[in-house]
């Protein structure tokens, strides 16, 4: 949870251009810190977030991309194409994701963080998408969930089969080596 708060604070600063308020239980930076130290810290945060292994996209209130990490650029972009400045819904890779725009807008209208699965039609790869409202925009965080969903589906199938037979589900025996 602390990580998501840190990302939300960073996103708020990036979208507004002003420092995020200090959260209860955290200490503010030194009152004598100069602007260059603040810029250096901001550059370090940006560099760190840019190289995350999961997808991270920040959009403003008009759904224009203000930041995309490298994974998002690889997943949503094409070679030589930059995402920042573009409307998320006009990106061809996003247009191929069924119901993504509708689900993001519905989550945004609720005004609180929410998540949902999206499956890429061409590959069958499943991603869990989390949309977090921040002042002046949204953070979209996504990670590949194909294997987790497959294991979940197998567990559900085992429970159903067991229920139909009238006994407890059988667990797979651990391989002995």
XYZ file of N, CA and C in Angstrom:
531
model
N 0.826 -1.181 0.000
C 0.000 0.000 0.000
C 0.873 1.247 0.000
N 1.983 1.227 0.740
C 2.877 2.386 0.789
C 3.409 2.696 -0.608
N 3.672 1.643 -1.386
C 4.165 1.851 -2.744
C 3.143 2.611 -3.574
N 1.878 2.211 -3.499
C 0.841 2.896 -4.278
C 0.666 4.335 -3.820
N 0.813 4.593 -2.502
C 0.756 5.975 -2.015
C 1.912 6.788 -2.595
N 3.098 6.182 -2.647
C 4.258 6.883 -3.202
C 4.041 7.191 -4.681
N 3.494 6.225 -5.423
C 3.213 6.453 -6.845
C 2.145 7.529 -7.003
N 1.114 7.493 -6.165
C 0.054 8.508 -6.250
C 0.610 9.896 -5.957
N 1.481 10.010 -4.949
C 2.102 11.305 -4.641
C 2.939 11.783 -5.820
N 3.731 10.871 -6.375
C 4.568 11.212 -7.517
C 3.700 11.653 -8.696
N 2.612 10.912 -8.944
C 1.720 11.257 -10.055
C 1.079 12.625 -9.835
N 0.667 12.897 -8.603
C 0.051 14.190 -8.310
C 1.033 15.327 -8.593
N 2.279 15.152 -8.151
C 3.279 16.178 -8.418
C 3.493 16.356 -9.912
N 3.540 15.257 -10.630
C 3.795 15.323 -12.068
C 2.619 15.966 -12.801
N 1.391 15.629 -12.423
C 0.220 16.169 -13.104
C -0.029 17.631 -12.751
N 0.203 18.000 -11.508
C -0.064 19.374 -11.072
C 1.132 20.295 -11.183
N 2.314 19.715 -11.102
C 3.511 20.532 -11.091
C 3.786 21.147 -9.736
N 3.127 20.616 -8.679
C 3.336 21.107 -7.325
C 3.611 19.925 -6.415
N 4.291 20.167 -5.298
C 4.549 19.060 -4.371
C 3.259 18.491 -3.793
N 3.241 17.179 -3.629
C 2.094 16.517 -3.012
C 2.087 16.853 -1.525
N 0.898 16.882 -0.911
C 0.851 17.137 0.534
C 1.511 15.990 1.278
N 2.024 16.299 2.453
C 2.660 15.282 3.278
C 1.570 14.410 3.879
N 1.707 13.086 3.711
C 0.727 12.146 4.259
C 0.955 11.984 5.755
N -0.127 11.765 6.519
C 0.037 11.527 7.965
C 0.971 10.351 8.188
N 1.847 10.500 9.172
C 2.773 9.425 9.501
C 4.056 9.458 8.701
N 4.212 10.427 7.788
C 5.449 10.557 7.040
C 6.058 11.911 7.339
N 7.349 11.971 7.246
C 8.042 13.228 7.537
C 8.226 14.022 6.249
N 8.014 15.333 6.304
C 8.273 16.141 5.122
C 9.766 16.220 4.871
N 10.131 16.623 3.671
C 11.539 16.803 3.351
C 12.107 17.950 4.163
N 13.412 18.102 4.157
C 14.008 19.176 4.937
C 13.516 20.537 4.458
N 13.166 21.424 5.381
C 12.624 22.714 4.978
C 13.626 23.570 4.221
N 14.917 23.252 4.330
C 15.923 24.053 3.650
C 16.341 23.449 2.317
N 15.718 22.371 1.901
C 16.096 21.728 0.638
C 15.899 22.706 -0.500
N 16.890 22.812 -1.346
C 16.769 23.751 -2.462
C 16.119 23.073 -3.660
N 15.783 23.879 -4.643
C 15.060 23.385 -5.819
C 15.851 22.333 -6.578
N 17.168 22.468 -6.645
C 17.954 21.486 -7.404
C 17.909 20.114 -6.736
N 17.889 20.076 -5.406
C 17.777 18.792 -4.710
C 16.422 18.163 -4.986
N 15.382 18.986 -5.009
C 14.042 18.490 -5.301
C 13.961 17.952 -6.730
N 14.540 18.668 -7.666
C 14.549 18.212 -9.055
C 15.334 16.920 -9.206
N 16.430 16.806 -8.487
C 17.233 15.592 -8.541
C 16.452 14.407 -7.985
N 15.741 14.610 -6.889
C 14.924 13.539 -6.311
C 13.806 13.149 -7.270
N 13.188 14.149 -7.886
C 12.107 13.886 -8.845
C 12.645 13.094 -10.040
N 13.821 13.449 -10.533
C 14.417 12.723 -11.656
C 14.700 11.278 -11.272
N 15.146 11.066 -10.034
C 15.403 9.701 -9.574
C 14.126 8.887 -9.494
N 13.048 9.506 -9.004
C 11.758 8.810 -8.947
C 11.276 8.472 -10.349
N 11.388 9.424 -11.243
C 10.949 9.198 -12.622
C 11.743 8.058 -13.247
N 13.051 8.064 -13.062
C 13.912 7.017 -13.630
C 13.527 5.653 -13.061
N 13.291 5.603 -11.745
C 12.898 4.340 -11.115
C 11.570 3.836 -11.670
N 10.575 4.706 -11.725
C 9.261 4.298 -12.218
C 9.306 3.931 -13.699
N 10.147 4.595 -14.451
C 10.246 4.314 -15.888
C 10.719 2.887 -16.154
N 11.500 2.341 -15.243
C 12.085 1.015 -15.452
C 11.382 -0.091 -14.660
N 10.153 0.142 -14.222
C 9.398 -0.900 -13.518
C 9.141 -2.081 -14.452
N 8.931 -3.251 -13.870
C 8.660 -4.435 -14.693
C 7.189 -4.527 -15.096
N 6.316 -3.782 -14.422
C 4.898 -3.787 -14.749
C 4.552 -2.531 -15.539
N 3.332 -2.468 -16.017
C 2.872 -1.333 -16.820
C 2.414 -0.211 -15.897
N 2.914 1.000 -16.127
C 2.505 2.170 -15.363
C 2.267 3.311 -16.347
N 1.036 3.824 -16.349
C 0.665 4.929 -17.234
C -0.056 5.977 -16.398
N 0.330 7.233 -16.555
C -0.368 8.352 -15.930
C -1.092 9.102 -17.031
N -2.360 9.436 -16.758
C -3.137 10.232 -17.706
C -3.736 11.419 -16.971
N -3.952 12.505 -17.711
C -4.592 13.667 -17.097
C -6.109 13.481 -17.152
N -6.858 14.488 -16.758
C -8.319 14.395 -16.722
C -8.969 14.205 -18.079
N -8.236 14.499 -19.155
C -8.742 14.289 -20.523
C -8.218 12.985 -21.115
N -7.623 12.145 -20.296
C -7.084 10.841 -20.673
C -5.877 10.951 -21.603
N -5.178 12.086 -21.555
C -3.936 12.243 -22.308
C -2.798 11.675 -21.468
N -1.969 10.868 -22.100
C -0.847 10.237 -21.410
C 0.169 11.311 -21.028
N 0.519 11.364 -19.742
C 1.547 12.290 -19.277
C 2.830 11.553 -18.917
N 2.728 10.243 -18.699
C 3.896 9.421 -18.393
C 3.568 7.980 -18.747
N 4.552 7.286 -19.296
C 4.434 5.848 -19.546
C 5.791 5.220 -19.288
N 5.815 4.143 -18.530
C 7.089 3.478 -18.301
C 7.471 2.680 -19.551
N 8.669 2.119 -19.536
C 9.167 1.410 -20.723
C 8.293 0.220 -21.091
N 7.812 -0.498 -20.085
C 6.946 -1.667 -20.336
C 5.655 -1.229 -21.024
N 5.071 -0.109 -20.590
C 3.854 0.409 -21.225
C 4.134 0.807 -22.669
N 5.272 1.444 -22.889
C 5.610 1.841 -24.258
C 5.775 0.626 -25.160
N 6.394 -0.442 -24.641
C 6.547 -1.662 -25.446
C 5.197 -2.328 -25.708
N 4.349 -2.361 -24.694
C 3.063 -3.040 -24.821
C 2.073 -2.244 -25.678
N 2.044 -0.934 -25.507
C 1.018 -0.113 -26.149
C 1.500 0.653 -27.371
N 2.792 0.822 -27.498
C 3.294 1.641 -28.592
C 3.825 0.819 -29.744
N 4.336 1.525 -30.703
C 5.033 0.880 -31.797
C 6.406 1.528 -31.863
N 7.381 0.885 -32.501
C 8.738 1.423 -32.503
C 8.777 2.887 -32.962
N 9.467 3.692 -32.186
C 9.626 5.103 -32.516
C 8.440 5.976 -32.167
N 7.387 5.398 -31.643
C 6.177 6.156 -31.305
C 6.178 6.456 -29.815
N 5.922 7.710 -29.468
C 5.881 8.105 -28.064
C 4.434 8.195 -27.605
N 4.193 7.720 -26.395
C 2.845 7.770 -25.834
C 2.505 9.104 -25.176
N 3.427 9.722 -24.415
C 3.065 10.978 -23.756
C 2.531 12.024 -24.746
N 1.434 12.659 -24.332
C 0.782 13.663 -25.170
C -0.380 13.128 -25.976
N -0.457 11.819 -26.126
C -1.536 11.211 -26.907
C -2.713 10.869 -26.006
N -3.906 10.938 -26.566
C -5.090 10.473 -25.849
C -5.002 8.951 -25.774
N -5.157 8.408 -24.591
C -5.026 6.960 -24.400
C -5.946 6.184 -25.330
N -7.157 6.694 -25.553
C -8.144 5.973 -26.348
C -7.837 6.000 -27.835
N -6.883 6.832 -28.270
C -6.502 6.898 -29.684
C -5.308 6.009 -30.012
N -4.713 5.379 -29.009
C -3.577 4.484 -29.221
C -4.114 3.175 -29.807
N -3.616 2.780 -31.005
C -4.156 1.571 -31.662
C -4.157 0.320 -30.779
N -3.108 0.092 -30.009
C -3.072 -1.107 -29.159
C -4.167 -1.057 -28.094
N -4.492 0.121 -27.605
C -5.551 0.273 -26.606
C -6.913 0.041 -27.256
N -7.074 0.489 -28.477
C -8.348 0.302 -29.183
C -8.657 -1.173 -29.413
N -7.631 -2.010 -29.462
C -7.848 -3.453 -29.664
C -8.196 -4.197 -28.384
N -8.152 -3.513 -27.240
C -8.470 -4.169 -25.967
C -9.959 -4.006 -25.682
N -10.703 -5.104 -25.682
C -12.153 -5.014 -25.529
C -12.573 -4.361 -24.219
N -13.451 -3.400 -24.337
C -14.092 -2.748 -23.184
C -13.143 -1.972 -22.272
N -11.874 -1.776 -22.635
C -10.962 -1.079 -21.729
C -11.421 0.351 -21.462
N -11.767 1.076 -22.517
C -12.192 2.459 -22.320
C -13.445 2.521 -21.452
N -14.414 1.702 -21.749
C -15.667 1.691 -20.979
C -15.407 1.363 -19.510
N -14.560 0.365 -19.259
C -14.292 -0.051 -17.882
C -13.490 1.007 -17.117
N -12.539 1.654 -17.798
C -11.768 2.722 -17.145
C -12.660 3.914 -16.820
N -13.512 4.289 -17.744
C -14.406 5.431 -17.500
C -15.391 5.123 -16.369
N -15.879 3.884 -16.324
C -16.797 3.495 -15.242
C -16.065 3.531 -13.894
N -14.837 3.028 -13.866
C -14.046 3.056 -12.624
C -13.764 4.499 -12.222
N -13.450 5.348 -13.182
C -13.171 6.755 -12.894
C -14.419 7.450 -12.334
N -15.581 7.111 -12.872
C -16.826 7.730 -12.419
C -17.136 7.359 -10.966
N -16.689 6.174 -10.535
C -16.898 5.769 -9.137
C -16.030 6.588 -8.187
N -14.955 7.173 -8.713
C -14.117 8.051 -7.910
C -13.235 7.367 -6.887
N -13.044 6.080 -7.026
C -12.163 5.357 -6.115
C -11.386 4.315 -6.910
N -10.302 3.865 -6.341
C -9.469 2.872 -7.015
C -10.271 1.603 -7.275
N -10.073 1.039 -8.435
C -10.716 -0.239 -8.740
C -9.883 -0.975 -9.773
N -10.122 -2.272 -9.857
C -9.344 -3.099 -10.765
C -10.206 -4.075 -11.522
N -9.661 -4.559 -12.626
C -10.380 -5.499 -13.484
C -9.379 -6.202 -14.397
N -9.809 -7.320 -14.967
C -8.978 -8.078 -15.907
C -9.258 -7.639 -17.328
N -8.210 -7.656 -18.138
C -8.323 -7.388 -19.569
C -7.522 -8.476 -20.276
N -8.114 -9.081 -21.292
C -7.422 -10.109 -22.062
C -7.130 -9.572 -23.461
N -5.880 -9.704 -23.880
C -5.466 -9.263 -25.210
C -5.977 -10.293 -26.211
N -6.860 -9.870 -27.143
C -7.491 -10.829 -28.048
C -6.511 -11.645 -28.897
N -5.478 -11.019 -29.433
C -4.558 -11.722 -30.331
C -3.762 -12.817 -29.647
N -3.397 -12.588 -28.384
C -2.497 -13.517 -27.700
C -3.155 -14.317 -26.586
N -4.302 -13.835 -26.080
C -4.935 -14.494 -24.947
C -4.261 -14.163 -23.625
N -3.286 -13.259 -23.635
C -2.594 -12.854 -22.412
C -3.544 -12.002 -21.580
N -3.610 -12.322 -20.303
C -4.499 -11.621 -19.389
C -3.689 -10.647 -18.533
N -4.212 -9.438 -18.365
C -3.593 -8.431 -17.505
C -4.608 -7.986 -16.456
N -4.115 -7.762 -15.254
C -4.933 -7.144 -14.223
C -4.617 -5.661 -14.269
N -5.644 -4.825 -14.435
C -5.489 -3.380 -14.536
C -6.074 -2.746 -13.286
N -5.326 -1.855 -12.685
C -5.785 -1.108 -11.514
C -5.779 0.362 -11.884
N -6.927 1.018 -11.733
C -7.053 2.438 -12.029
C -7.209 3.173 -10.704
N -6.329 4.140 -10.469
C -6.329 4.892 -9.214
C -6.517 6.369 -9.540
N -7.612 6.982 -9.066
C -7.777 8.414 -9.292
C -6.788 9.212 -8.443
N -6.181 10.205 -9.043
C -5.322 11.156 -8.345
C -5.785 12.538 -8.784
N -5.458 13.568 -8.024
C -5.884 14.903 -8.461
C -5.415 15.171 -9.891
N -6.304 15.640 -10.719
C -6.012 16.003 -12.109
C -5.739 14.831 -13.033
N -6.115 13.606 -12.655
C -5.892 12.495 -13.570
C -6.036 11.136 -12.915
N -5.367 10.172 -13.535
C -5.462 8.784 -13.095
C -4.130 8.083 -13.278
N -3.891 7.096 -12.428
C -2.765 6.189 -12.573
C -3.347 4.856 -13.019
N -2.798 4.305 -14.091
C -3.164 2.960 -14.523
C -1.945 2.077 -14.291
N -2.158 1.032 -13.532
C -1.104 0.082 -13.197
C -1.594 -1.277 -13.676
N -0.759 -2.013 -14.383
C -1.184 -3.318 -14.889
C -0.033 -4.312 -14.812
N -0.390 -5.562 -14.584
C 0.610 -6.626 -14.638
C -0.009 -7.848 -15.292
N 0.864 -8.667 -15.878
C 0.386 -9.873 -16.548
C -0.121 -10.855 -15.506
N -1.324 -11.373 -15.740
C -1.964 -12.253 -14.765
C -2.387 -13.584 -15.381
N -1.865 -13.905 -16.558
C -2.296 -15.112 -17.265
C -2.123 -16.369 -16.418
N -0.942 -16.575 -15.856
C -0.674 -17.787 -15.078
C -1.521 -17.827 -13.811
N -1.655 -16.710 -13.136
C -2.474 -16.665 -11.916
C -3.926 -16.993 -12.236
N -4.430 -16.478 -13.350
C -5.817 -16.764 -13.738
C -5.984 -18.236 -14.109
N -4.985 -18.815 -14.789
C -5.047 -20.231 -15.162
C -5.105 -21.097 -13.908
N -4.246 -20.808 -12.934
C -4.245 -21.580 -11.687
C -5.560 -21.427 -10.940
N -6.099 -20.219 -10.926
C -7.394 -19.970 -10.284
C -8.488 -20.790 -10.966
N -8.508 -20.784 -12.289
C -9.518 -21.544 -13.031
C -9.407 -23.040 -12.756
N -8.171 -23.556 -12.647
C -7.979 -24.972 -12.320
C -8.514 -25.289 -10.926
N -8.263 -24.402 -9.978
C -8.747 -24.602 -8.601
C -10.272 -24.601 -8.560
N -10.886 -23.659 -9.277
C -12.350 -23.588 -9.326
C -12.911 -24.862 -9.950
N -12.283 -25.330 -11.025
C -12.739 -26.563 -11.672
C -12.626 -27.758 -10.714
N -11.539 -27.825 -9.950
C -11.362 -28.920 -8.997
C -12.429 -28.874 -7.905
N -12.750 -27.683 -7.443
C -13.785 -27.534 -6.418
C -15.145 -27.957 -6.968
N -15.443 -27.547 -8.185
C -16.725 -27.939 -8.799
C -16.820 -29.445 -8.967
N -15.741 -30.040 -9.470
C -15.727 -31.489 -9.664
C -15.910 -32.198 -8.327
N -15.243 -31.724 -7.317
C -15.365 -32.317 -5.991
C -16.782 -32.179 -5.454
N -17.364 -31.005 -5.649
C -18.727 -30.777 -5.162
C -19.705 -31.707 -5.867
N -19.479 -31.924 -7.155
C -20.356 -32.828 -7.905
C -20.226 -34.259 -7.418
N -19.027 -34.634 -6.969
C -18.786 -35.987 -6.458
C -19.170 -36.115 -4.991
N -19.321 -34.983 -4.307
C -19.715 -35.007 -2.899
C -18.575 -35.157 -1.926
N -17.367 -34.836 -2.300
C -16.230 -34.939 -1.383
C -15.347 -33.712 -1.456
N -14.351 -33.647 -0.574
C -13.437 -32.496 -0.590
C -12.546 -32.539 -1.834
N -12.082 -31.375 -2.308
C -11.216 -31.368 -3.484
C -9.893 -32.048 -3.185
N -9.372 -32.734 -4.177
C -8.094 -33.413 -4.021
C -6.981 -32.455 -4.392
N -5.988 -32.397 -3.563
C -4.807 -31.572 -3.842
C -3.807 -32.430 -4.602
N -3.078 -31.765 -5.477
C -2.029 -32.477 -6.208
C -0.908 -32.829 -5.252
N -0.400 -34.025 -5.378
C 0.712 -34.455 -4.534
C 1.967 -33.742 -4.998
N 2.760 -33.289 -4.054
C 4.013 -32.616 -4.391
C 4.983 -33.632 -4.992
N 5.681 -33.208 -6.007
C 6.657 -34.086 -6.656
C 7.816 -34.334 -5.694
N 8.227 -35.560 -5.602
C 9.349 -35.893 -4.733
C 10.589 -36.044 -5.586
N 11.672 -35.450 -5.118
C 12.880 -35.449 -5.943
C 13.965 -36.067 -5.308
